[in-house]
Amino acid sequence: MTPDLSFEKFHNIVAGKPRGSEKTSHTVDPATLENLWEIPVATERDADNAVTAAKDAFKTWKKTPFEERVELLKAWGEACRPYLKQFGELIMKENGKPVCSVFLVCTVSLKMPEEDHIVNDRNYHVRYTPVGVVVAICAWNFPLGQPIMKALPALMAGNCCIVKTSPFTPYSGMKVVELAQRFLPPGVLQVLSGDDRLGPWLTHHPGVDKISFTGSTKSGRKVAEAAARGLKRITLELGGNDPAIICPDVDVDKIAPDLCFAAFWNTGQVCTAAKRIYIHQDIYTPMLDAMARAVHKWKVGAGTEDGVMVGPMQNEMQYKKVRGLFEEAKQKGYAAWFGGEVRDTKGLFLDPTIINNPPPNSTLVMEEQFGPIVPALPWSSEEEVIQSANNTSMGLGASVWTKDFTRARRIAEQLEAGSVYINSYEKVSFRVPFGGHKDSGIGFECGPNALIPFCNMQVLHYNFKTQ
Ligand code: NAD
């Protein structure tokens, strides 16, 4: 292992160089509430300098042959390998995740798409060119995965990219971009961590051409407004309120652990977590009892402890919001099938909780909770459950659980969601596209066309009949 990558010191990276700031801040380990490392708070000048450096670097990077760009990016990926343990530990500290697998992506096998259409005596050649300066704005729930998932296709396509980490989980994104400086020319990939002003500085900046954003629907709207003024390209990966539809033919004991995982993995702080569980009335009680038995075996605690399945909430803001849902359930008399009590703990811990059949218009059903408190609702007719599942402005994911694949397909095709998981929770694959319907987003990430959202299209119209 190369000894010079410190996991104790963190900087912004501007024009290939580490940069501090007069003002610094830190986050806390959500399991212990102990302070983590100091990091610079980027200024407007830092944002401006990063955009200038990216624009300068773009002049050469866009002309660097595609294969050469890919080789440099692969070298960056290889250089991450010796540090996987450190990245894993870093994510556990900053995010609280108990089971942390760090992944490096298969995106590097993609090619820049080109196609020809011959019509009569004309040849139409379709090609794609990079848009320029891309800003990658990240949420806090996947602090390493999101920067990589955005930066890699952006850079492959020939753009320069500025990663803006979440102020709640800045560390692993900053470190992985620092490591990239060993391979990439200055300004090609930069990272900024800052306060609430940094995102708007970047999205309003006239030098930025594309914003790839992951976060809440509320912030996504603001990003779209800022982008509209400058006609910047956008990809928005936003919130979800995923329904899980459980049909009466399932083996309740078999699916219970997976269903619990769907709802409570990463303490429910997953955009595609099951956030409303619709269970057929014939198996309503046995299904919930099986889930209770499955969750009973799970340990809630610090991600660093052995055998922990459910870590802390990532930050105090989200903890308070979700704690409010526990309190609202109590006040309104909604019964918990299991969980439901807020324990007095030092860290930001909340127990997995199922609320039994709250009103369909309650906050818990209508809004994304992003925490481990999930409503269960009985259903009897397929038509009615599809209507309930679609009765939200969100459309990110959904799941259908049944042994009958014809029925699964029939239900899935009627759900207004970008991804429908059949007998499963989401298992991310970079080989397939991911994106939301309705208020859950615009555009897509990943899949065989992952480079296209970072490109302009150009058509060359050839007339072979020279005069
Ligand atoms: P958030 O919207 O508060 O913040 C996301 C990022 O946007 C942060 O980096 C933040 O600093 C920045 N930001 C906030 N306001 C901004 C503005 N006006 N202009 C520019 N940048 C701004 O979201 P969060 O709390 O970090 O993340 C949780 C949300 O993200 C949930 O709703 C979750 O469902 C969603 N999410 C979606 C996906 C997906 O792929 N669809 C993945 C993960 C998380």
Short mmCIF file of C-alpha atoms and ligand atoms in Angstrom, two decimals:
data_model
loop_
_atom_site.label_atom_id
_atom_site.label_comp_id
_atom_site.label_asym_id
_atom_site.label_seq_id
_atom_site.Cartn_x
_atom_site.Cartn_y
_atom_site.Cartn_z
CA MET A 1 0.00 0.00 0.00
CA THR A 2 1.27 3.48 -0.83
CA PRO A 3 1.74 5.12 2.56
CA ASP A 4 0.91 8.70 1.63
CA LEU A 5 -2.90 8.63 1.52
CA SER A 6 -3.94 9.78 4.96
CA PHE A 7 -7.43 8.88 6.15
CA GLU A 8 -7.10 11.46 8.93
CA LYS A 9 -6.75 14.63 6.83
CA PHE A 10 -9.29 15.87 4.29
CA HIS A 11 -9.11 18.71 1.77
CA ASN A 12 -11.07 20.18 -1.06
CA ILE A 13 -9.33 19.55 -4.37
CA VAL A 14 -9.15 22.46 -6.80
CA ALA A 15 -7.07 22.38 -10.00
CA GLY A 16 -5.30 19.21 -8.86
CA LYS A 17 -4.19 20.64 -5.51
CA PRO A 18 -5.46 20.15 -1.97
CA ARG A 19 -7.07 23.34 -0.68
CA GLY A 20 -8.02 24.33 2.87
CA SER A 21 -10.26 27.16 3.96
CA GLU A 22 -10.28 29.76 6.73
CA LYS A 23 -13.49 28.26 7.98
CA THR A 24 -13.62 24.57 8.85
CA SER A 25 -16.32 22.24 10.10
CA HIS A 26 -16.74 18.59 11.04
CA THR A 27 -19.49 16.02 11.25
CA VAL A 28 -20.10 13.50 14.04
CA ASP A 29 -20.08 9.70 14.16
CA PRO A 30 -23.83 9.05 14.44
CA ALA A 31 -23.28 6.00 16.66
CA THR A 32 -21.21 7.79 19.31
CA LEU A 33 -21.84 11.50 18.57
CA GLU A 34 -18.04 11.96 18.70
CA ASN A 35 -16.58 14.61 16.41
CA LEU A 36 -15.00 13.42 13.18
CA TRP A 37 -12.17 15.18 11.30
CA GLU A 38 -12.07 18.90 10.45
CA ILE A 39 -12.76 19.75 6.81
CA PRO A 40 -12.62 23.03 4.89
CA VAL A 41 -15.84 24.93 4.17
CA ALA A 42 -15.56 25.95 0.51
CA THR A 43 -15.98 29.63 -0.34
CA GLU A 44 -17.63 31.13 -3.40
CA ARG A 45 -14.11 31.81 -4.70
CA ASP A 46 -13.27 28.09 -4.38
CA ALA A 47 -16.39 27.24 -6.40
CA ASP A 48 -15.47 29.82 -9.00
CA ASN A 49 -11.84 28.60 -9.21
CA ALA A 50 -13.01 24.99 -9.57
CA VAL A 51 -15.30 25.90 -12.48
CA THR A 52 -12.47 27.83 -14.17
CA ALA A 53 -10.04 24.94 -13.69
CA ALA A 54 -12.62 22.47 -15.05
CA LYS A 55 -13.24 24.64 -18.12
CA ASP A 56 -9.48 24.85 -18.78
CA ALA A 57 -8.97 21.10 -18.32
CA PHE A 58 -11.93 20.35 -20.59
CA LYS A 59 -10.09 21.79 -23.60
CA THR A 60 -7.58 18.93 -23.47
CA TRP A 61 -9.59 16.18 -21.75
CA LYS A 62 -12.33 16.20 -24.38
CA LYS A 63 -9.66 15.62 -27.06
CA THR A 64 -7.88 12.88 -25.10
CA PRO A 65 -8.73 9.64 -26.92
CA PHE A 66 -11.58 7.72 -25.29
CA GLU A 67 -9.39 4.62 -24.68
CA GLU A 68 -6.75 6.77 -22.96
CA ARG A 69 -9.36 8.35 -20.69
CA VAL A 70 -10.65 4.90 -19.79
CA GLU A 71 -7.13 3.62 -19.00
CA LEU A 72 -6.54 6.52 -16.60
CA LEU A 73 -9.90 5.90 -14.91
CA LYS A 74 -9.14 2.19 -14.59
CA ALA A 75 -5.78 3.06 -12.98
CA TRP A 76 -7.68 5.21 -10.47
CA GLY A 77 -9.99 2.26 -9.75
CA GLU A 78 -7.02 -0.09 -9.29
CA ALA A 79 -5.37 2.40 -6.94
CA CYS A 80 -8.50 2.33 -4.74
CA ARG A 81 -8.20 -1.43 -4.19
CA PRO A 82 -5.48 -1.38 -1.48
CA TYR A 83 -7.60 1.13 0.44
CA LEU A 84 -10.93 -0.72 0.36
CA LYS A 85 -10.71 -1.53 4.08
CA GLN A 86 -10.04 2.12 4.95
CA PHE A 87 -12.89 3.32 2.72
CA GLY A 88 -15.19 0.74 4.35
CA GLU A 89 -14.24 1.95 7.83
CA LEU A 90 -14.60 5.57 6.78
CA ILE A 91 -18.13 4.97 5.48
CA MET A 92 -19.06 3.17 8.69
CA LYS A 93 -17.80 6.16 10.71
CA GLU A 94 -19.40 8.92 8.68
CA ASN A 95 -22.59 7.13 7.66
CA GLY A 96 -23.21 4.59 10.41
CA LYS A 97 -23.71 1.70 7.96
CA PRO A 98 -23.07 -1.65 9.63
CA VAL A 99 -22.50 -3.79 6.55
CA CYS A 100 -20.39 -1.86 4.16
CA SER A 101 -19.27 -3.17 0.83
CA VAL A 102 -17.28 -0.78 -1.28
CA PHE A 103 -17.72 -1.22 -4.99
CA LEU A 104 -15.80 -0.11 -8.01
CA VAL A 105 -17.76 0.13 -11.07
CA CYS A 106 -18.19 -1.79 -14.30
CA THR A 107 -19.05 1.44 -16.16
CA VAL A 108 -15.53 1.45 -17.65
CA SER A 109 -16.56 -1.25 -20.11
CA LEU A 110 -19.02 1.11 -21.84
CA LYS A 111 -18.35 2.68 -25.24
CA MET A 112 -19.33 6.05 -26.64
CA PRO A 113 -22.38 5.18 -28.75
CA GLU A 114 -22.39 5.96 -32.48
CA GLU A 115 -24.91 4.88 -35.10
CA ASP A 116 -25.61 5.25 -38.82
CA HIS A 117 -28.95 5.47 -40.61
CA ILE A 118 -28.98 5.25 -44.36
CA VAL A 119 -32.09 6.79 -45.94
CA ASN A 120 -32.18 6.98 -49.75
CA ASP A 121 -28.91 8.60 -50.80
CA ARG A 122 -28.14 10.06 -47.38
CA ASN A 123 -26.16 8.72 -44.46
CA TYR A 124 -27.10 10.13 -41.08
CA HIS A 125 -24.29 9.55 -38.59
CA VAL A 126 -25.29 10.04 -34.93
CA ARG A 127 -22.51 10.74 -32.47
CA TYR A 128 -22.23 12.11 -28.94
CA THR A 129 -19.95 14.82 -27.58
CA PRO A 130 -19.26 15.82 -23.94
CA VAL A 131 -21.29 18.73 -22.53
CA GLY A 132 -18.40 20.39 -20.64
CA VAL A 133 -18.39 21.04 -16.89
CA VAL A 134 -20.50 18.63 -14.83
CA VAL A 135 -21.39 19.21 -11.19
CA ALA A 136 -22.17 16.00 -9.26
CA ILE A 137 -24.27 16.83 -6.21
CA CYS A 138 -24.54 13.96 -3.73
CA ALA A 139 -26.90 12.95 -0.90
CA TRP A 140 -25.63 11.51 2.39
CA ASN A 141 -26.87 7.94 2.23
CA PHE A 142 -24.20 6.54 -0.15
CA PRO A 143 -21.21 8.85 0.36
CA LEU A 144 -18.74 6.95 -1.84
CA GLY A 145 -21.07 5.24 -4.33
CA GLN A 146 -22.76 8.42 -5.52
CA PRO A 147 -19.61 10.44 -6.35
CA ILE A 148 -18.22 7.48 -8.31
CA MET A 149 -21.50 6.67 -10.04
CA LYS A 150 -21.71 10.23 -11.34
CA ALA A 151 -18.04 11.12 -11.94
CA LEU A 152 -17.04 7.97 -13.78
CA PRO A 153 -19.47 8.18 -16.75
CA ALA A 154 -19.09 11.98 -16.84
CA LEU A 155 -15.29 11.70 -17.21
CA MET A 156 -15.42 8.76 -19.62
CA ALA A 157 -17.63 10.83 -21.91
CA GLY A 158 -14.96 13.56 -21.91
CA ASN A 159 -16.41 16.02 -19.39
CA CYS A 160 -14.68 17.52 -16.38
CA CYS A 161 -16.47 16.98 -13.10
CA ILE A 162 -16.78 18.79 -9.76
CA VAL A 163 -18.09 16.54 -7.00
CA LYS A 164 -20.07 18.31 -4.29
CA THR A 165 -20.29 16.02 -1.30
CA SER A 166 -23.13 16.09 1.21
CA PRO A 167 -22.25 18.25 4.24
CA PHE A 168 -23.39 15.28 6.39
CA THR A 169 -21.02 12.72 4.81
CA PRO A 170 -18.14 14.51 3.07
CA TYR A 171 -15.17 12.29 3.88
CA SER A 172 -15.08 9.30 1.52
CA GLY A 173 -16.04 11.41 -1.52
CA MET A 174 -13.20 13.84 -0.74
CA LYS A 175 -10.70 11.02 -0.27
CA VAL A 176 -11.53 9.13 -3.45
CA VAL A 177 -11.20 12.33 -5.52
CA GLU A 178 -7.88 13.10 -3.80
CA LEU A 179 -6.65 9.66 -4.88
CA ALA A 180 -7.72 10.33 -8.48
CA GLN A 181 -5.28 13.28 -8.68
CA ARG A 182 -2.42 10.76 -9.08
CA PHE A 183 -3.81 9.81 -12.49
CA LEU A 184 -5.93 12.61 -13.91
CA PRO A 185 -4.76 15.99 -15.21
CA PRO A 186 -5.48 18.92 -12.85
CA GLY A 187 -9.06 20.19 -13.07
CA VAL A 188 -10.50 17.03 -14.63
CA LEU A 189 -11.95 15.80 -11.33
CA GLN A 190 -12.31 18.12 -8.33
CA VAL A 191 -14.19 17.98 -5.05
CA LEU A 192 -15.73 20.64 -2.86
CA SER A 193 -17.26 20.32 0.57
CA GLY A 194 -19.08 23.29 2.01
CA ASP A 195 -22.20 24.58 3.69
CA ASP A 196 -25.71 25.15 2.34
CA ARG A 197 -24.52 27.94 0.02
CA LEU A 198 -22.18 25.74 -2.01
CA GLY A 199 -24.83 23.81 -3.99
CA PRO A 200 -26.62 26.99 -5.19
CA TRP A 201 -23.28 28.67 -6.06
CA LEU A 202 -22.53 25.77 -8.37
CA THR A 203 -26.01 25.28 -9.86
CA HIS A 204 -26.29 29.00 -10.68
CA HIS A 205 -22.73 29.26 -12.03
CA PRO A 206 -22.73 30.22 -15.73
CA GLY A 207 -19.67 28.01 -16.36
CA VAL A 208 -21.50 24.82 -15.37
CA ASP A 209 -23.12 22.86 -18.21
CA LYS A 210 -24.73 19.86 -16.51
CA ILE A 211 -25.94 19.06 -13.01
CA SER A 212 -26.23 15.46 -11.93
CA PHE A 213 -28.18 15.63 -8.67
CA THR A 214 -29.17 13.04 -6.07
CA GLY A 215 -31.23 14.19 -3.12
CA SER A 216 -34.71 15.11 -1.98
CA THR A 217 -37.52 16.14 -4.29
CA LYS A 218 -37.67 19.52 -2.51
CA SER A 219 -34.01 20.33 -3.29
CA GLY A 220 -34.35 18.78 -6.77
CA ARG A 221 -37.00 21.37 -7.64
CA LYS A 222 -34.60 24.19 -6.63
CA VAL A 223 -31.84 22.64 -8.72
CA ALA A 224 -34.20 22.38 -11.70
CA GLU A 225 -35.19 26.07 -11.26
CA ALA A 226 -31.53 27.16 -11.18
CA ALA A 227 -30.72 24.97 -14.19
CA ALA A 228 -33.68 26.30 -16.18
CA ARG A 229 -32.28 29.84 -16.10
CA GLY A 230 -29.01 28.76 -17.69
CA LEU A 231 -30.58 25.97 -19.78
CA LYS A 232 -28.20 23.56 -18.09
CA ARG A 233 -28.69 19.86 -18.61
CA ILE A 234 -29.95 17.99 -15.55
CA THR A 235 -30.35 14.50 -14.22
CA LEU A 236 -32.41 14.38 -11.02
CA GLU A 237 -32.43 11.26 -8.82
CA LEU A 238 -34.93 12.18 -6.10
CA GLY A 239 -36.99 10.78 -3.26
CA GLY A 240 -39.21 7.72 -3.24
CA ASN A 241 -42.21 6.29 -1.40
CA ASP A 242 -41.94 2.74 -2.65
CA PRO A 243 -44.88 0.38 -2.19
CA ALA A 244 -44.28 -3.34 -1.54
CA ILE A 245 -47.27 -5.45 -2.63
CA ILE A 246 -47.49 -8.85 -0.95
CA CYS A 247 -49.81 -11.34 -2.67
CA PRO A 248 -51.62 -14.10 -0.77
CA ASP A 249 -49.63 -17.02 -2.25
CA VAL A 250 -46.24 -16.09 -0.70
CA ASP A 251 -44.41 -18.26 1.82
CA VAL A 252 -44.45 -15.74 4.68
CA ASP A 253 -41.52 -17.21 6.62
CA LYS A 254 -39.39 -17.38 3.50
CA ILE A 255 -39.92 -13.78 2.37
CA ALA A 256 -40.05 -12.15 5.83
CA PRO A 257 -36.26 -11.59 6.19
CA ASP A 258 -36.01 -10.07 2.69
CA LEU A 259 -39.04 -7.89 3.27
CA CYS A 260 -37.55 -6.63 6.53
CA PHE A 261 -34.30 -5.94 4.69
CA ALA A 262 -36.26 -4.05 2.01
CA ALA A 263 -37.78 -1.81 4.67
CA PHE A 264 -35.01 -1.43 7.24
CA TRP A 265 -31.69 -1.77 5.40
CA ASN A 266 -29.41 1.21 6.12
CA THR A 267 -32.00 2.04 8.84
CA GLY A 268 -34.58 2.74 6.12
CA GLN A 269 -32.38 5.52 4.70
CA VAL A 270 -32.41 4.19 1.15
CA CYS A 271 -34.22 5.94 -1.70
CA THR A 272 -35.69 2.60 -2.86
CA ALA A 273 -36.48 1.17 0.58
CA ALA A 274 -39.97 -0.35 0.91
CA LYS A 275 -41.80 2.57 2.51
CA ARG A 276 -45.41 1.25 2.41
CA ILE A 277 -46.15 -2.47 2.81
CA TYR A 278 -49.46 -3.60 1.30
CA ILE A 279 -50.22 -7.15 2.52
CA HIS A 280 -53.15 -9.22 1.23
CA GLN A 281 -55.80 -9.50 3.95
CA ASP A 282 -55.69 -13.34 3.94
CA ILE A 283 -52.07 -13.36 5.15
CA TYR A 284 -51.93 -9.97 6.89
CA THR A 285 -51.42 -11.30 10.42
CA PRO A 286 -49.08 -14.23 9.62
CA MET A 287 -46.95 -11.99 7.37
CA LEU A 288 -46.49 -9.34 10.04
CA ASP A 289 -45.82 -11.99 12.71
CA ALA A 290 -43.15 -13.52 10.45
CA MET A 291 -41.58 -10.07 9.97
CA ALA A 292 -41.63 -9.55 13.74
CA ARG A 293 -39.80 -12.88 14.24
CA ALA A 294 -37.21 -11.95 11.58
CA VAL A 295 -36.52 -8.49 13.04
CA HIS A 296 -36.39 -9.84 16.58
CA LYS A 297 -33.07 -11.50 15.66
CA TRP A 298 -31.58 -8.24 14.42
CA LYS A 299 -29.18 -6.27 16.58
CA VAL A 300 -29.46 -2.46 16.58
CA GLY A 301 -26.19 -0.70 17.37
CA ALA A 302 -22.99 0.94 16.16
CA GLY A 303 -21.93 -0.27 12.73
CA THR A 304 -18.51 -1.14 14.13
CA GLU A 305 -19.97 -3.71 16.60
CA ASP A 306 -20.18 -7.37 15.62
CA GLY A 307 -23.50 -8.71 14.35
CA VAL A 308 -25.24 -5.36 14.02
CA MET A 309 -27.94 -5.25 11.32
CA VAL A 310 -29.42 -1.79 11.97
CA GLY A 311 -27.09 1.15 12.53
CA PRO A 312 -27.92 4.65 13.70
CA MET A 313 -29.77 7.33 11.75
CA GLN A 314 -27.12 9.20 9.80
CA ASN A 315 -27.70 12.70 11.17
CA GLU A 316 -29.58 14.59 13.84
CA MET A 317 -31.85 16.42 11.38
CA GLN A 318 -33.13 13.12 9.95
CA TYR A 319 -33.26 11.51 13.40
CA LYS A 320 -35.53 14.31 14.68
CA LYS A 321 -37.76 14.09 11.62
CA VAL A 322 -38.24 10.33 11.94
CA ARG A 323 -38.56 10.50 15.72
CA GLY A 324 -41.42 12.94 15.04
CA LEU A 325 -43.17 10.15 13.09
CA PHE A 326 -42.84 7.79 16.09
CA GLU A 327 -44.35 10.53 18.31
CA GLU A 328 -47.15 11.30 15.81
CA ALA A 329 -48.07 7.59 15.66
CA LYS A 330 -48.37 7.52 19.46
CA GLN A 331 -50.37 10.74 19.66
CA LYS A 332 -52.80 9.64 16.97
CA GLY A 333 -53.18 6.16 18.47
CA TYR A 334 -51.72 4.18 15.54
CA ALA A 335 -50.67 0.78 16.93
CA ALA A 336 -47.18 -0.62 16.33
CA TRP A 337 -47.03 -4.30 15.29
CA PHE A 338 -43.46 -4.26 16.52
CA GLY A 339 -41.07 -1.52 17.65
CA GLY A 340 -42.71 1.85 18.17
CA GLU A 341 -40.84 2.96 21.31
CA VAL A 342 -38.04 5.52 21.20
CA ARG A 343 -35.31 4.31 23.53
CA ASP A 344 -32.99 6.65 25.40
CA THR A 345 -29.63 6.07 23.66
CA LYS A 346 -26.48 8.12 23.23
CA GLY A 347 -26.28 7.63 19.46
CA LEU A 348 -29.03 8.33 16.92
CA PHE A 349 -30.70 4.90 17.18
CA LEU A 350 -34.31 4.05 16.30
CA ASP A 351 -35.74 0.52 16.30
CA PRO A 352 -37.35 -1.09 13.24
CA THR A 353 -41.06 -0.42 13.55
CA ILE A 354 -44.18 -1.45 11.66
CA ILE A 355 -47.28 0.69 12.19
CA ASN A 356 -50.46 -1.33 11.77
CA ASN A 357 -52.87 0.06 9.19
CA PRO A 358 -52.65 3.85 9.70
CA PRO A 359 -55.13 6.00 7.70
CA PRO A 360 -54.25 6.02 3.97
CA ASN A 361 -53.91 9.81 4.07
CA SER A 362 -51.58 9.87 7.13
CA THR A 363 -48.11 11.42 6.82
CA LEU A 364 -46.57 8.00 7.28
CA VAL A 365 -48.32 6.67 4.17
CA MET A 366 -48.27 9.77 1.97
CA GLU A 367 -44.71 11.03 2.59
CA GLU A 368 -41.24 9.54 2.39
CA GLN A 369 -40.14 8.77 5.96
CA PHE A 370 -36.49 7.79 5.20
CA GLY A 371 -36.18 5.94 8.49
CA PRO A 372 -37.12 2.64 10.16
CA ILE A 373 -40.85 3.27 10.72
CA VAL A 374 -43.02 1.80 7.98
CA PRO A 375 -46.80 1.42 7.59
CA ALA A 376 -48.44 -1.94 6.82
CA LEU A 377 -51.83 -1.85 5.08
CA PRO A 378 -54.19 -4.75 4.21
CA TRP A 379 -55.65 -5.15 0.69
CA SER A 380 -58.21 -7.39 -0.95
CA SER A 381 -58.50 -6.56 -4.67
CA GLU A 382 -55.64 -6.21 -7.13
CA GLU A 383 -57.19 -3.17 -8.75
CA GLU A 384 -57.54 -1.40 -5.40
CA VAL A 385 -53.97 -2.12 -4.26
CA ILE A 386 -52.51 -0.88 -7.56
CA GLN A 387 -54.53 2.32 -7.16
CA SER A 388 -53.30 2.78 -3.58
CA ALA A 389 -49.70 2.05 -4.60
CA ASN A 390 -49.87 4.70 -7.33
CA ASN A 391 -51.62 7.25 -5.09
CA THR A 392 -48.49 9.32 -4.46
CA SER A 393 -46.52 11.94 -6.34
CA MET A 394 -43.44 9.70 -6.04
CA GLY A 395 -42.49 7.01 -8.55
CA LEU A 396 -39.01 5.71 -7.80
CA GLY A 397 -39.32 1.97 -7.08
CA ALA A 398 -41.87 -0.65 -6.06
CA SER A 399 -41.88 -4.38 -5.30
CA VAL A 400 -44.29 -7.25 -5.91
CA TRP A 401 -44.04 -10.49 -3.91
CA THR A 402 -45.76 -13.61 -5.33
CA LYS A 403 -44.98 -17.08 -6.70
CA ASP A 404 -47.15 -16.31 -9.74
CA PHE A 405 -44.91 -14.52 -12.27
CA THR A 406 -47.82 -13.77 -14.61
CA ARG A 407 -49.55 -11.95 -11.79
CA ALA A 408 -46.28 -10.23 -10.81
CA ARG A 409 -45.80 -8.95 -14.35
CA ARG A 410 -49.45 -7.81 -14.61
CA ILE A 411 -49.19 -5.81 -11.38
CA ALA A 412 -45.67 -4.50 -12.07
CA GLU A 413 -46.60 -3.11 -15.48
CA GLN A 414 -49.36 -1.02 -13.91
CA LEU A 415 -47.13 0.53 -11.24
CA GLU A 416 -45.90 4.07 -11.84
CA ALA A 417 -42.27 3.47 -10.83
CA GLY A 418 -38.89 3.45 -12.55
CA SER A 419 -37.85 0.07 -11.07
CA VAL A 420 -40.08 -2.78 -9.93
CA TYR A 421 -38.42 -5.54 -7.88
CA ILE A 422 -40.14 -8.92 -8.09
CA ASN A 423 -39.68 -11.05 -4.95
CA SER A 424 -36.75 -8.88 -3.95
CA TYR A 425 -35.50 -5.60 -2.59
CA GLU A 426 -33.28 -3.44 -4.78
CA LYS A 427 -30.00 -5.05 -5.72
CA VAL A 428 -28.04 -2.33 -7.47
CA SER A 429 -26.45 -3.22 -10.77
CA PHE A 430 -24.57 -0.64 -12.75
CA ARG A 431 -25.47 -2.62 -15.86
CA VAL A 432 -29.12 -1.56 -15.73
CA PRO A 433 -30.59 1.93 -15.87
CA PHE A 434 -32.03 3.54 -12.76
CA GLY A 435 -34.36 6.52 -12.57
CA GLY A 436 -37.69 7.71 -11.24
CA HIS A 437 -41.15 8.50 -12.60
CA LYS A 438 -43.23 11.51 -11.49
CA ASP A 439 -41.62 13.57 -8.67
CA SER A 440 -38.89 10.97 -8.16
CA GLY A 441 -36.69 12.34 -10.89
CA ILE A 442 -35.79 13.29 -14.41
CA GLY A 443 -33.52 11.13 -16.55
CA PHE A 444 -31.57 8.04 -15.52
CA GLU A 445 -28.18 6.85 -14.34
CA CYS A 446 -26.26 3.62 -15.09
CA GLY A 447 -27.07 0.95 -17.69
CA PRO A 448 -25.72 0.53 -21.21
CA ASN A 449 -26.52 4.16 -22.08
CA ALA A 450 -24.99 5.66 -18.92
CA LEU A 451 -22.72 8.00 -20.91
CA ILE A 452 -25.53 9.63 -22.92
CA PRO A 453 -26.90 11.87 -20.13
CA PHE A 454 -23.44 13.49 -20.02
CA CYS A 455 -23.39 14.22 -23.76
CA ASN A 456 -24.76 16.45 -26.45
CA MET A 457 -25.95 14.66 -29.54
CA GLN A 458 -24.65 15.56 -32.99
CA VAL A 459 -25.93 14.25 -36.32
CA LEU A 460 -23.74 14.42 -39.41
CA HIS A 461 -25.90 14.44 -42.56
CA TYR A 462 -23.83 13.04 -45.42
CA ASN A 463 -24.87 13.60 -49.01
CA PHE A 464 -22.80 11.15 -51.03
CA LYS A 465 -24.00 12.53 -54.37
CA THR A 466 -21.37 15.21 -54.89
CA GLN A 467 -22.40 17.84 -57.43
P1 NAD B 1 -30.96 16.91 0.13
O1 NAD B 1 -31.83 17.28 -0.99
O2 NAD B 1 -31.15 17.62 1.42
O3 NAD B 1 -29.43 17.12 -0.23
C1 NAD B 1 -28.80 16.47 -1.32
C2 NAD B 1 -27.61 17.28 -1.79
O4 NAD B 1 -28.08 18.49 -2.39
C3 NAD B 1 -26.65 17.72 -0.69
O5 NAD B 1 -25.34 17.66 -1.19
C4 NAD B 1 -27.08 19.14 -0.42
O6 NAD B 1 -26.05 19.94 0.14
C5 NAD B 1 -27.46 19.62 -1.82
N1 NAD B 1 -28.44 20.70 -1.91
C6 NAD B 1 -29.48 20.95 -1.08
N2 NAD B 1 -30.17 22.04 -1.53
C7 NAD B 1 -29.58 22.43 -2.68
C8 NAD B 1 -29.83 23.49 -3.63
N3 NAD B 1 -30.83 24.35 -3.46
N4 NAD B 1 -29.02 23.61 -4.68
C9 NAD B 1 -27.99 22.74 -4.87
N5 NAD B 1 -27.69 21.74 -4.01
C10 NAD B 1 -28.48 21.59 -2.93
O7 NAD B 1 -31.12 15.33 0.30
P2 NAD B 1 -30.47 14.41 1.42
O8 NAD B 1 -31.21 14.63 2.71
O9 NAD B 1 -28.99 14.53 1.39
O10 NAD B 1 -30.80 12.95 0.85
C11 NAD B 1 -31.98 12.26 1.13
C12 NAD B 1 -32.91 12.29 -0.07
O11 NAD B 1 -32.24 11.83 -1.23
C13 NAD B 1 -34.10 11.35 0.09
O12 NAD B 1 -35.26 11.98 -0.37
C14 NAD B 1 -33.75 10.16 -0.80
O13 NAD B 1 -34.86 9.41 -1.27
C15 NAD B 1 -33.01 10.86 -1.91
N6 NAD B 1 -32.14 9.92 -2.61
C16 NAD B 1 -32.47 9.61 -3.89
C17 NAD B 1 -31.68 8.69 -4.59
C18 NAD B 1 -32.01 8.32 -6.00
O14 NAD B 1 -31.15 7.75 -6.65
N7 NAD B 1 -33.20 8.60 -6.50
C19 NAD B 1 -30.56 8.12 -3.97
C20 NAD B 1 -30.28 8.47 -2.68
C21 NAD B 1 -31.06 9.39 -2.00
#
